[in-house]
């Protein structure tokens, strides 16, 4: 082999070796580093004119393995929010409730039509109710009555309603007008010369018959005097003192005169026998 051919072969082998080394370092070196590796170092020729073989790079590139999760090891799963919080429970509670009484109306012929009467008062009762409650996270979301037990029965209130027809009322009788008494000759209708007022003399006679049995001079000691049974206050208040200190000491005409004075002011109200008039 000629010296020129041998020199060409050595160069070709050196270039190939450098290319392999550059390709091996591409995984960890940038483009600038790869270009630097491609530059051939200056080498001195030996006496034979043959370039020495370049030293192999001691730098080795080791690929860092990428960790992949093992198929046999599973990551822990987070618990579902609904599974952790939705806790459904049930419970039963008992409640005592009031049972209100009803009112019954019963017709009866013992009462007049349209009238009412309470025959019996009502009383409330009680019952125990069992309720099933459904709870979600401690809140009641549904209730259901599962049992009812009556402990005290309610008593109805009874009202009697009258149906008896009222009896027809008789037509009112028309009373005959009371005739005006005609004064007798010895009983003048107005003031006479003696100063007596003899009006209504017959009426006063009837009242005196009821009050004192017609005794115009009676004094029974009960505080009432004369035929018309005056008390002293009424007698004196009507001017009876003009005739006598007490009614039983006055004459019939004088007592009738004082009675007419009282009648003009108060009517027959002071007399208990006024119905006899």
mmCIF file of C-alpha atoms in Angstrom:
data_model
loop_
_atom_site.group_PDB
_atom_site.id
_atom_site.type_symbol
_atom_site.label_atom_id
_atom_site.label_comp_id
_atom_site.label_asym_id
_atom_site.label_seq_id
_atom_site.Cartn_x
_atom_site.Cartn_y
_atom_site.Cartn_z
ATOM 1 C CA UNK A 1 0.000 0.000 0.000
ATOM 2 C CA UNK A 2 1.286 3.402 -0.970
ATOM 3 C CA UNK A 3 1.826 6.027 1.704
ATOM 4 C CA UNK A 4 -0.928 8.242 0.287
ATOM 5 C CA UNK A 5 -3.483 5.418 0.240
ATOM 6 C CA UNK A 6 -2.613 4.440 3.840
ATOM 7 C CA UNK A 7 -2.982 8.079 4.973
ATOM 8 C CA UNK A 8 -6.438 8.321 3.322
ATOM 9 C CA UNK A 9 -7.597 5.135 5.033
ATOM 10 C CA UNK A 10 -6.570 6.395 8.490
ATOM 11 C CA UNK A 11 -8.424 9.658 7.987
ATOM 12 C CA UNK A 12 -11.578 7.898 6.909
ATOM 13 C CA UNK A 13 -11.473 5.692 10.024
ATOM 14 C CA UNK A 14 -10.951 8.722 12.275
ATOM 15 C CA UNK A 15 -13.902 10.593 10.765
ATOM 16 C CA UNK A 16 -16.199 7.570 11.197
ATOM 17 C CA UNK A 17 -15.141 7.150 14.826
ATOM 18 C CA UNK A 18 -15.822 10.797 15.574
ATOM 19 C CA UNK A 19 -19.296 10.582 13.963
ATOM 20 C CA UNK A 20 -20.199 7.609 16.110
ATOM 21 C CA UNK A 21 -19.015 9.427 19.236
ATOM 22 C CA UNK A 22 -21.001 12.554 18.298
ATOM 23 C CA UNK A 23 -24.181 10.564 17.693
ATOM 24 C CA UNK A 24 -23.822 8.822 21.057
ATOM 25 C CA UNK A 25 -23.688 12.169 22.882
ATOM 26 C CA UNK A 26 -26.694 13.752 21.148
ATOM 27 C CA UNK A 27 -29.033 12.633 23.920
ATOM 28 C CA UNK A 28 -27.261 14.783 26.546
ATOM 29 C CA UNK A 29 -25.531 17.511 24.533
ATOM 30 C CA UNK A 30 -26.951 20.503 22.719
ATOM 31 C CA UNK A 31 -26.383 21.380 19.077
ATOM 32 C CA UNK A 32 -23.386 23.498 20.003
ATOM 33 C CA UNK A 33 -21.710 20.655 21.863
ATOM 34 C CA UNK A 34 -22.282 18.248 18.977
ATOM 35 C CA UNK A 35 -20.687 20.707 16.564
ATOM 36 C CA UNK A 36 -17.704 21.083 18.883
ATOM 37 C CA UNK A 37 -17.265 17.323 19.006
ATOM 38 C CA UNK A 38 -17.206 17.194 15.240
ATOM 39 C CA UNK A 39 -14.138 19.387 15.104
ATOM 40 C CA UNK A 40 -11.041 17.286 14.696
ATOM 41 C CA UNK A 41 -8.349 17.888 17.213
ATOM 42 C CA UNK A 42 -5.011 18.888 15.999
ATOM 43 C CA UNK A 43 -2.736 15.917 15.967
ATOM 44 C CA UNK A 44 0.894 15.721 15.319
ATOM 45 C CA UNK A 45 2.264 13.313 12.855
ATOM 46 C CA UNK A 46 4.641 10.681 14.002
ATOM 47 C CA UNK A 47 7.759 10.023 12.185
ATOM 48 C CA UNK A 48 6.006 7.603 9.867
ATOM 49 C CA UNK A 49 3.606 10.286 8.735
ATOM 50 C CA UNK A 50 0.525 8.415 10.121
ATOM 51 C CA UNK A 51 -1.873 10.167 12.433
ATOM 52 C CA UNK A 52 -2.425 8.349 15.658
ATOM 53 C CA UNK A 53 -5.886 6.966 16.274
ATOM 54 C CA UNK A 54 -7.948 9.363 18.379
ATOM 55 C CA UNK A 55 -8.495 8.321 21.923
ATOM 56 C CA UNK A 56 -11.901 7.069 22.660
ATOM 57 C CA UNK A 57 -14.006 9.402 24.759
ATOM 58 C CA UNK A 58 -14.300 8.254 28.292
ATOM 59 C CA UNK A 59 -17.531 10.188 28.660
ATOM 60 C CA UNK A 60 -20.429 7.820 28.464
ATOM 61 C CA UNK A 61 -23.981 8.893 28.181
ATOM 62 C CA UNK A 62 -26.377 6.924 30.289
ATOM 63 C CA UNK A 63 -30.064 7.378 29.542
ATOM 64 C CA UNK A 64 -32.058 8.113 32.651
ATOM 65 C CA UNK A 65 -34.909 5.678 32.750
ATOM 66 C CA UNK A 66 -38.352 7.271 32.990
ATOM 67 C CA UNK A 67 -40.277 5.939 35.959
ATOM 68 C CA UNK A 68 -43.569 4.452 34.963
ATOM 69 C CA UNK A 69 -46.152 3.406 37.477
ATOM 70 C CA UNK A 70 -46.307 -0.303 37.972
ATOM 71 C CA UNK A 71 -49.488 -1.848 36.775
ATOM 72 C CA UNK A 72 -49.706 -3.812 40.024
ATOM 73 C CA UNK A 73 -49.570 -0.701 42.266
ATOM 74 C CA UNK A 74 -52.732 1.469 42.206
ATOM 75 C CA UNK A 75 -52.885 5.004 43.562
ATOM 76 C CA UNK A 76 -55.329 5.448 46.484
ATOM 77 C CA UNK A 77 -58.725 6.702 45.330
ATOM 78 C CA UNK A 78 -60.437 9.637 47.098
ATOM 79 C CA UNK A 79 -63.700 8.843 48.751
ATOM 80 C CA UNK A 80 -66.774 10.260 47.046
ATOM 81 C CA UNK A 81 -68.150 13.383 48.725
ATOM 82 C CA UNK A 82 -71.671 11.925 48.649
ATOM 83 C CA UNK A 83 -70.462 8.618 50.081
ATOM 84 C CA UNK A 84 -68.750 10.410 52.956
ATOM 85 C CA UNK A 85 -71.605 12.827 53.824
ATOM 86 C CA UNK A 86 -74.899 11.199 52.799
ATOM 87 C CA UNK A 87 -75.727 9.235 55.957
ATOM 88 C CA UNK A 88 -79.376 8.114 55.902
ATOM 89 C CA UNK A 89 -80.961 7.010 59.185
ATOM 90 C CA UNK A 90 -84.482 6.470 60.535
ATOM 91 C CA UNK A 91 -85.990 6.865 63.967
ATOM 92 C CA UNK A 92 -89.419 6.707 65.606
ATOM 93 C CA UNK A 93 -90.784 9.371 67.926
ATOM 94 C CA UNK A 94 -94.056 9.544 69.906
ATOM 95 C CA UNK A 95 -96.207 12.639 70.196
ATOM 96 C CA UNK A 96 -99.276 13.312 72.362
ATOM 97 C CA UNK A 97 -101.950 15.174 70.446
ATOM 98 C CA UNK A 98 -105.250 16.778 71.493
ATOM 99 C CA UNK A 99 -108.440 15.417 69.929
ATOM 100 C CA UNK A 100 -110.981 18.256 69.866
ATOM 101 C CA UNK A 101 -114.588 17.467 70.659
ATOM 102 C CA UNK A 102 -117.454 17.897 68.191
ATOM 103 C CA UNK A 103 -120.773 19.677 68.748
ATOM 104 C CA UNK A 104 -123.991 17.757 68.101
ATOM 105 C CA UNK A 105 -127.310 19.560 67.743
ATOM 106 C CA UNK A 106 -130.332 17.564 68.859
ATOM 107 C CA UNK A 107 -133.871 18.707 68.142
ATOM 108 C CA UNK A 108 -136.413 18.560 70.957
ATOM 109 C CA UNK A 109 -140.071 19.457 71.295
ATOM 110 C CA UNK A 110 -139.549 20.468 74.919
ATOM 111 C CA UNK A 111 -138.169 23.860 73.877
ATOM 112 C CA UNK A 112 -139.805 26.619 71.895
ATOM 113 C CA UNK A 113 -138.910 26.766 68.243
ATOM 114 C CA UNK A 114 -135.703 28.716 67.621
ATOM 115 C CA UNK A 115 -134.420 28.471 71.208
ATOM 116 C CA UNK A 116 -131.327 26.455 72.181
ATOM 117 C CA UNK A 117 -129.959 24.947 75.363
ATOM 118 C CA UNK A 118 -126.628 23.264 76.131
ATOM 119 C CA UNK A 119 -127.449 19.809 77.438
ATOM 120 C CA UNK A 120 -123.863 18.606 77.915
ATOM 121 C CA UNK A 121 -120.500 20.334 77.719
ATOM 122 C CA UNK A 122 -117.780 18.913 75.492
ATOM 123 C CA UNK A 123 -114.378 17.615 76.606
ATOM 124 C CA UNK A 124 -111.237 17.177 74.505
ATOM 125 C CA UNK A 125 -109.491 13.805 74.275
ATOM 126 C CA UNK A 126 -105.866 12.770 73.713
ATOM 127 C CA UNK A 127 -104.030 10.277 71.513
ATOM 128 C CA UNK A 128 -100.439 9.085 71.183
ATOM 129 C CA UNK A 129 -99.082 9.157 67.611
ATOM 130 C CA UNK A 130 -95.948 7.207 66.554
ATOM 131 C CA UNK A 131 -94.075 8.936 63.722
ATOM 132 C CA UNK A 132 -91.246 7.420 61.679
ATOM 133 C CA UNK A 133 -88.707 10.038 60.592
ATOM 134 C CA UNK A 134 -86.112 9.693 57.812
ATOM 135 C CA UNK A 135 -82.958 11.768 58.347
ATOM 136 C CA UNK A 136 -80.180 12.715 55.910
ATOM 137 C CA UNK A 137 -77.062 14.154 57.550
ATOM 138 C CA UNK A 138 -79.114 14.694 60.712
ATOM 139 C CA UNK A 139 -81.945 16.626 58.975
ATOM 140 C CA UNK A 140 -85.504 15.232 58.863
ATOM 141 C CA UNK A 141 -86.512 14.899 55.203
ATOM 142 C CA UNK A 142 -89.616 12.704 55.517
ATOM 143 C CA UNK A 143 -92.149 11.713 58.181
ATOM 144 C CA UNK A 144 -94.793 9.020 58.248
ATOM 145 C CA UNK A 145 -97.417 8.149 60.871
ATOM 146 C CA UNK A 146 -97.125 4.451 61.605
ATOM 147 C CA UNK A 147 -99.384 4.078 64.674
ATOM 148 C CA UNK A 148 -102.131 5.995 66.521
ATOM 149 C CA UNK A 149 -103.429 5.067 69.979
ATOM 150 C CA UNK A 150 -106.343 6.897 71.652
ATOM 151 C CA UNK A 151 -105.715 7.372 75.368
ATOM 152 C CA UNK A 152 -108.713 9.600 76.260
ATOM 153 C CA UNK A 153 -111.787 9.680 74.054
ATOM 154 C CA UNK A 154 -113.304 13.103 73.320
ATOM 155 C CA UNK A 155 -116.824 13.808 74.616
ATOM 156 C CA UNK A 156 -119.169 15.559 72.211
ATOM 157 C CA UNK A 157 -120.937 18.762 73.203
ATOM 158 C CA UNK A 158 -124.735 18.432 72.907
ATOM 159 C CA UNK A 159 -126.936 21.429 72.133
ATOM 160 C CA UNK A 160 -130.728 21.056 72.243
ATOM 161 C CA UNK A 161 -132.627 22.915 69.531
ATOM 162 C CA UNK A 162 -136.284 23.668 70.181
ATOM 163 C CA UNK A 163 -138.970 22.704 67.641
ATOM 164 C CA UNK A 164 -142.130 23.384 69.691
ATOM 165 C CA UNK A 165 -144.497 25.742 67.937
ATOM 166 C CA UNK A 166 -145.621 28.660 70.061
ATOM 167 C CA UNK A 167 -149.300 28.690 71.026
ATOM 168 C CA UNK A 168 -151.284 31.418 69.300
ATOM 169 C CA UNK A 169 -151.661 34.459 71.499
ATOM 170 C CA UNK A 170 -155.212 35.540 72.234
ATOM 171 C CA UNK A 171 -156.179 38.896 70.939
ATOM 172 C CA UNK A 172 -155.798 41.537 73.630
ATOM 173 C CA UNK A 173 -159.053 42.488 75.247
ATOM 174 C CA UNK A 174 -160.005 46.057 75.012
ATOM 175 C CA UNK A 175 -160.790 47.298 78.443
ATOM 176 C CA UNK A 176 -163.697 49.611 78.860
ATOM 177 C CA UNK A 177 -162.679 53.156 79.582
ATOM 178 C CA UNK A 178 -162.797 54.064 83.221
ATOM 179 C CA UNK A 179 -165.714 56.385 83.711
ATOM 180 C CA UNK A 180 -164.881 59.674 85.251
ATOM 181 C CA UNK A 181 -166.493 59.754 88.667
ATOM 182 C CA UNK A 182 -169.276 62.253 88.941
ATOM 183 C CA UNK A 183 -168.837 64.334 92.023
ATOM 184 C CA UNK A 184 -171.764 64.222 94.430
ATOM 185 C CA UNK A 185 -173.405 67.415 95.545
ATOM 186 C CA UNK A 186 -171.632 67.279 98.874
ATOM 187 C CA UNK A 187 -168.295 66.657 97.133
ATOM 188 C CA UNK A 188 -167.449 69.611 94.861
ATOM 189 C CA UNK A 189 -165.023 68.853 92.015
ATOM 190 C CA UNK A 190 -162.702 71.754 92.749
ATOM 191 C CA UNK A 191 -161.831 74.053 95.547
ATOM 192 C CA UNK A 192 -164.886 74.933 97.529
ATOM 193 C CA UNK A 193 -165.444 77.689 99.939
ATOM 194 C CA UNK A 194 -164.048 75.408 102.638
ATOM 195 C CA UNK A 195 -160.746 75.024 100.678
ATOM 196 C CA UNK A 196 -161.174 71.268 100.021
ATOM 197 C CA UNK A 197 -160.332 69.459 96.734
ATOM 198 C CA UNK A 198 -162.795 66.593 96.331
ATOM 199 C CA UNK A 199 -161.718 65.402 92.904
ATOM 200 C CA UNK A 200 -161.524 61.627 92.405
ATOM 201 C CA UNK A 201 -163.437 61.108 95.672
ATOM 202 C CA UNK A 202 -164.883 57.739 94.550
ATOM 203 C CA UNK A 203 -161.397 56.514 93.561
ATOM 204 C CA UNK A 204 -159.990 57.546 96.936
ATOM 205 C CA UNK A 205 -162.843 55.725 98.663
ATOM 206 C CA UNK A 206 -161.894 52.495 96.848
ATOM 207 C CA UNK A 207 -158.246 52.914 97.734
ATOM 208 C CA UNK A 208 -159.124 53.670 101.379
ATOM 209 C CA UNK A 209 -161.248 50.517 101.485
ATOM 210 C CA UNK A 210 -158.156 48.519 100.453
ATOM 211 C CA UNK A 211 -155.658 50.423 102.580
ATOM 212 C CA UNK A 212 -157.540 50.736 105.869
ATOM 213 C CA UNK A 213 -160.881 49.066 105.454
ATOM 214 C CA UNK A 214 -162.434 52.500 104.870
ATOM 215 C CA UNK A 215 -161.538 53.747 108.390
ATOM 216 C CA UNK A 216 -160.474 57.390 107.889
ATOM 217 C CA UNK A 217 -159.393 57.856 111.521
ATOM 218 C CA UNK A 218 -157.358 54.684 112.003
ATOM 219 C CA UNK A 219 -154.005 54.749 113.867
ATOM 220 C CA UNK A 220 -152.621 51.228 114.219
ATOM 221 C CA UNK A 221 -149.177 52.351 115.434
ATOM 222 C CA UNK A 222 -147.345 51.121 112.308
ATOM 223 C CA UNK A 223 -146.316 54.603 111.154
ATOM 224 C CA UNK A 224 -149.171 55.019 108.653
ATOM 225 C CA UNK A 225 -152.317 57.011 109.459
ATOM 226 C CA UNK A 226 -155.872 57.652 108.266
ATOM 227 C CA UNK A 227 -157.986 56.102 105.555
ATOM 228 C CA UNK A 228 -155.325 56.489 102.849
ATOM 229 C CA UNK A 229 -152.465 55.422 105.176
ATOM 230 C CA UNK A 230 -150.237 58.469 104.821
ATOM 231 C CA UNK A 231 -146.847 58.491 106.512
ATOM 232 C CA UNK A 232 -146.043 61.751 108.325
ATOM 233 C CA UNK A 233 -143.347 62.821 105.827
ATOM 234 C CA UNK A 234 -145.711 62.574 102.847
ATOM 235 C CA UNK A 235 -148.549 64.164 104.790
ATOM 236 C CA UNK A 236 -146.561 67.183 105.857
ATOM 237 C CA UNK A 237 -144.756 67.513 102.503
ATOM 238 C CA UNK A 238 -148.130 67.839 100.706
ATOM 239 C CA UNK A 239 -149.363 70.523 103.123
ATOM 240 C CA UNK A 240 -151.392 68.242 105.384
ATOM 241 C CA UNK A 241 -150.240 70.284 108.345
ATOM 242 C CA UNK A 242 -152.712 72.934 107.187
ATOM 243 C CA UNK A 243 -155.495 70.664 108.472
ATOM 244 C CA UNK A 244 -154.060 68.496 111.280
ATOM 245 C CA UNK A 245 -150.779 67.275 112.745
ATOM 246 C CA UNK A 246 -151.581 63.671 111.678
ATOM 247 C CA UNK A 247 -153.772 62.260 108.879
ATOM 248 C CA UNK A 248 -155.983 60.287 111.287
ATOM 249 C CA UNK A 249 -156.896 63.567 113.009
ATOM 250 C CA UNK A 250 -158.080 65.143 109.704
ATOM 251 C CA UNK A 251 -161.471 64.678 108.085
ATOM 252 C CA UNK A 252 -162.141 62.507 105.031
ATOM 253 C CA UNK A 253 -162.350 65.584 102.785
ATOM 254 C CA UNK A 254 -159.073 66.943 104.143
ATOM 255 C CA UNK A 255 -157.310 63.612 103.549
ATOM 256 C CA UNK A 256 -158.705 63.492 99.965
ATOM 257 C CA UNK A 257 -157.490 67.069 99.377
ATOM 258 C CA UNK A 258 -153.944 66.140 100.440
ATOM 259 C CA UNK A 259 -154.136 62.938 98.333
ATOM 260 C CA UNK A 260 -155.030 64.979 95.215
ATOM 261 C CA UNK A 261 -151.962 67.153 95.804
ATOM 262 C CA UNK A 262 -149.746 64.055 95.925
ATOM 263 C CA UNK A 263 -151.496 62.573 92.867
ATOM 264 C CA UNK A 264 -150.851 65.700 90.781
ATOM 265 C CA UNK A 265 -147.106 65.292 91.419
ATOM 266 C CA UNK A 266 -146.535 61.527 91.649
ATOM 267 C CA UNK A 267 -149.689 59.779 90.519
ATOM 268 C CA UNK A 268 -150.701 56.623 92.410
ATOM 269 C CA UNK A 269 -147.116 55.462 92.893
ATOM 270 C CA UNK A 270 -147.041 55.993 96.705
ATOM 271 C CA UNK A 271 -150.037 53.689 97.353
ATOM 272 C CA UNK A 272 -149.734 49.932 97.507
ATOM 273 C CA UNK A 273 -153.467 49.545 96.730
ATOM 274 C CA UNK A 274 -153.291 51.617 93.573
ATOM 275 C CA UNK A 275 -154.760 48.690 91.625
ATOM 276 C CA UNK A 276 -158.013 49.264 93.492
ATOM 277 C CA UNK A 277 -158.407 52.585 91.796
#
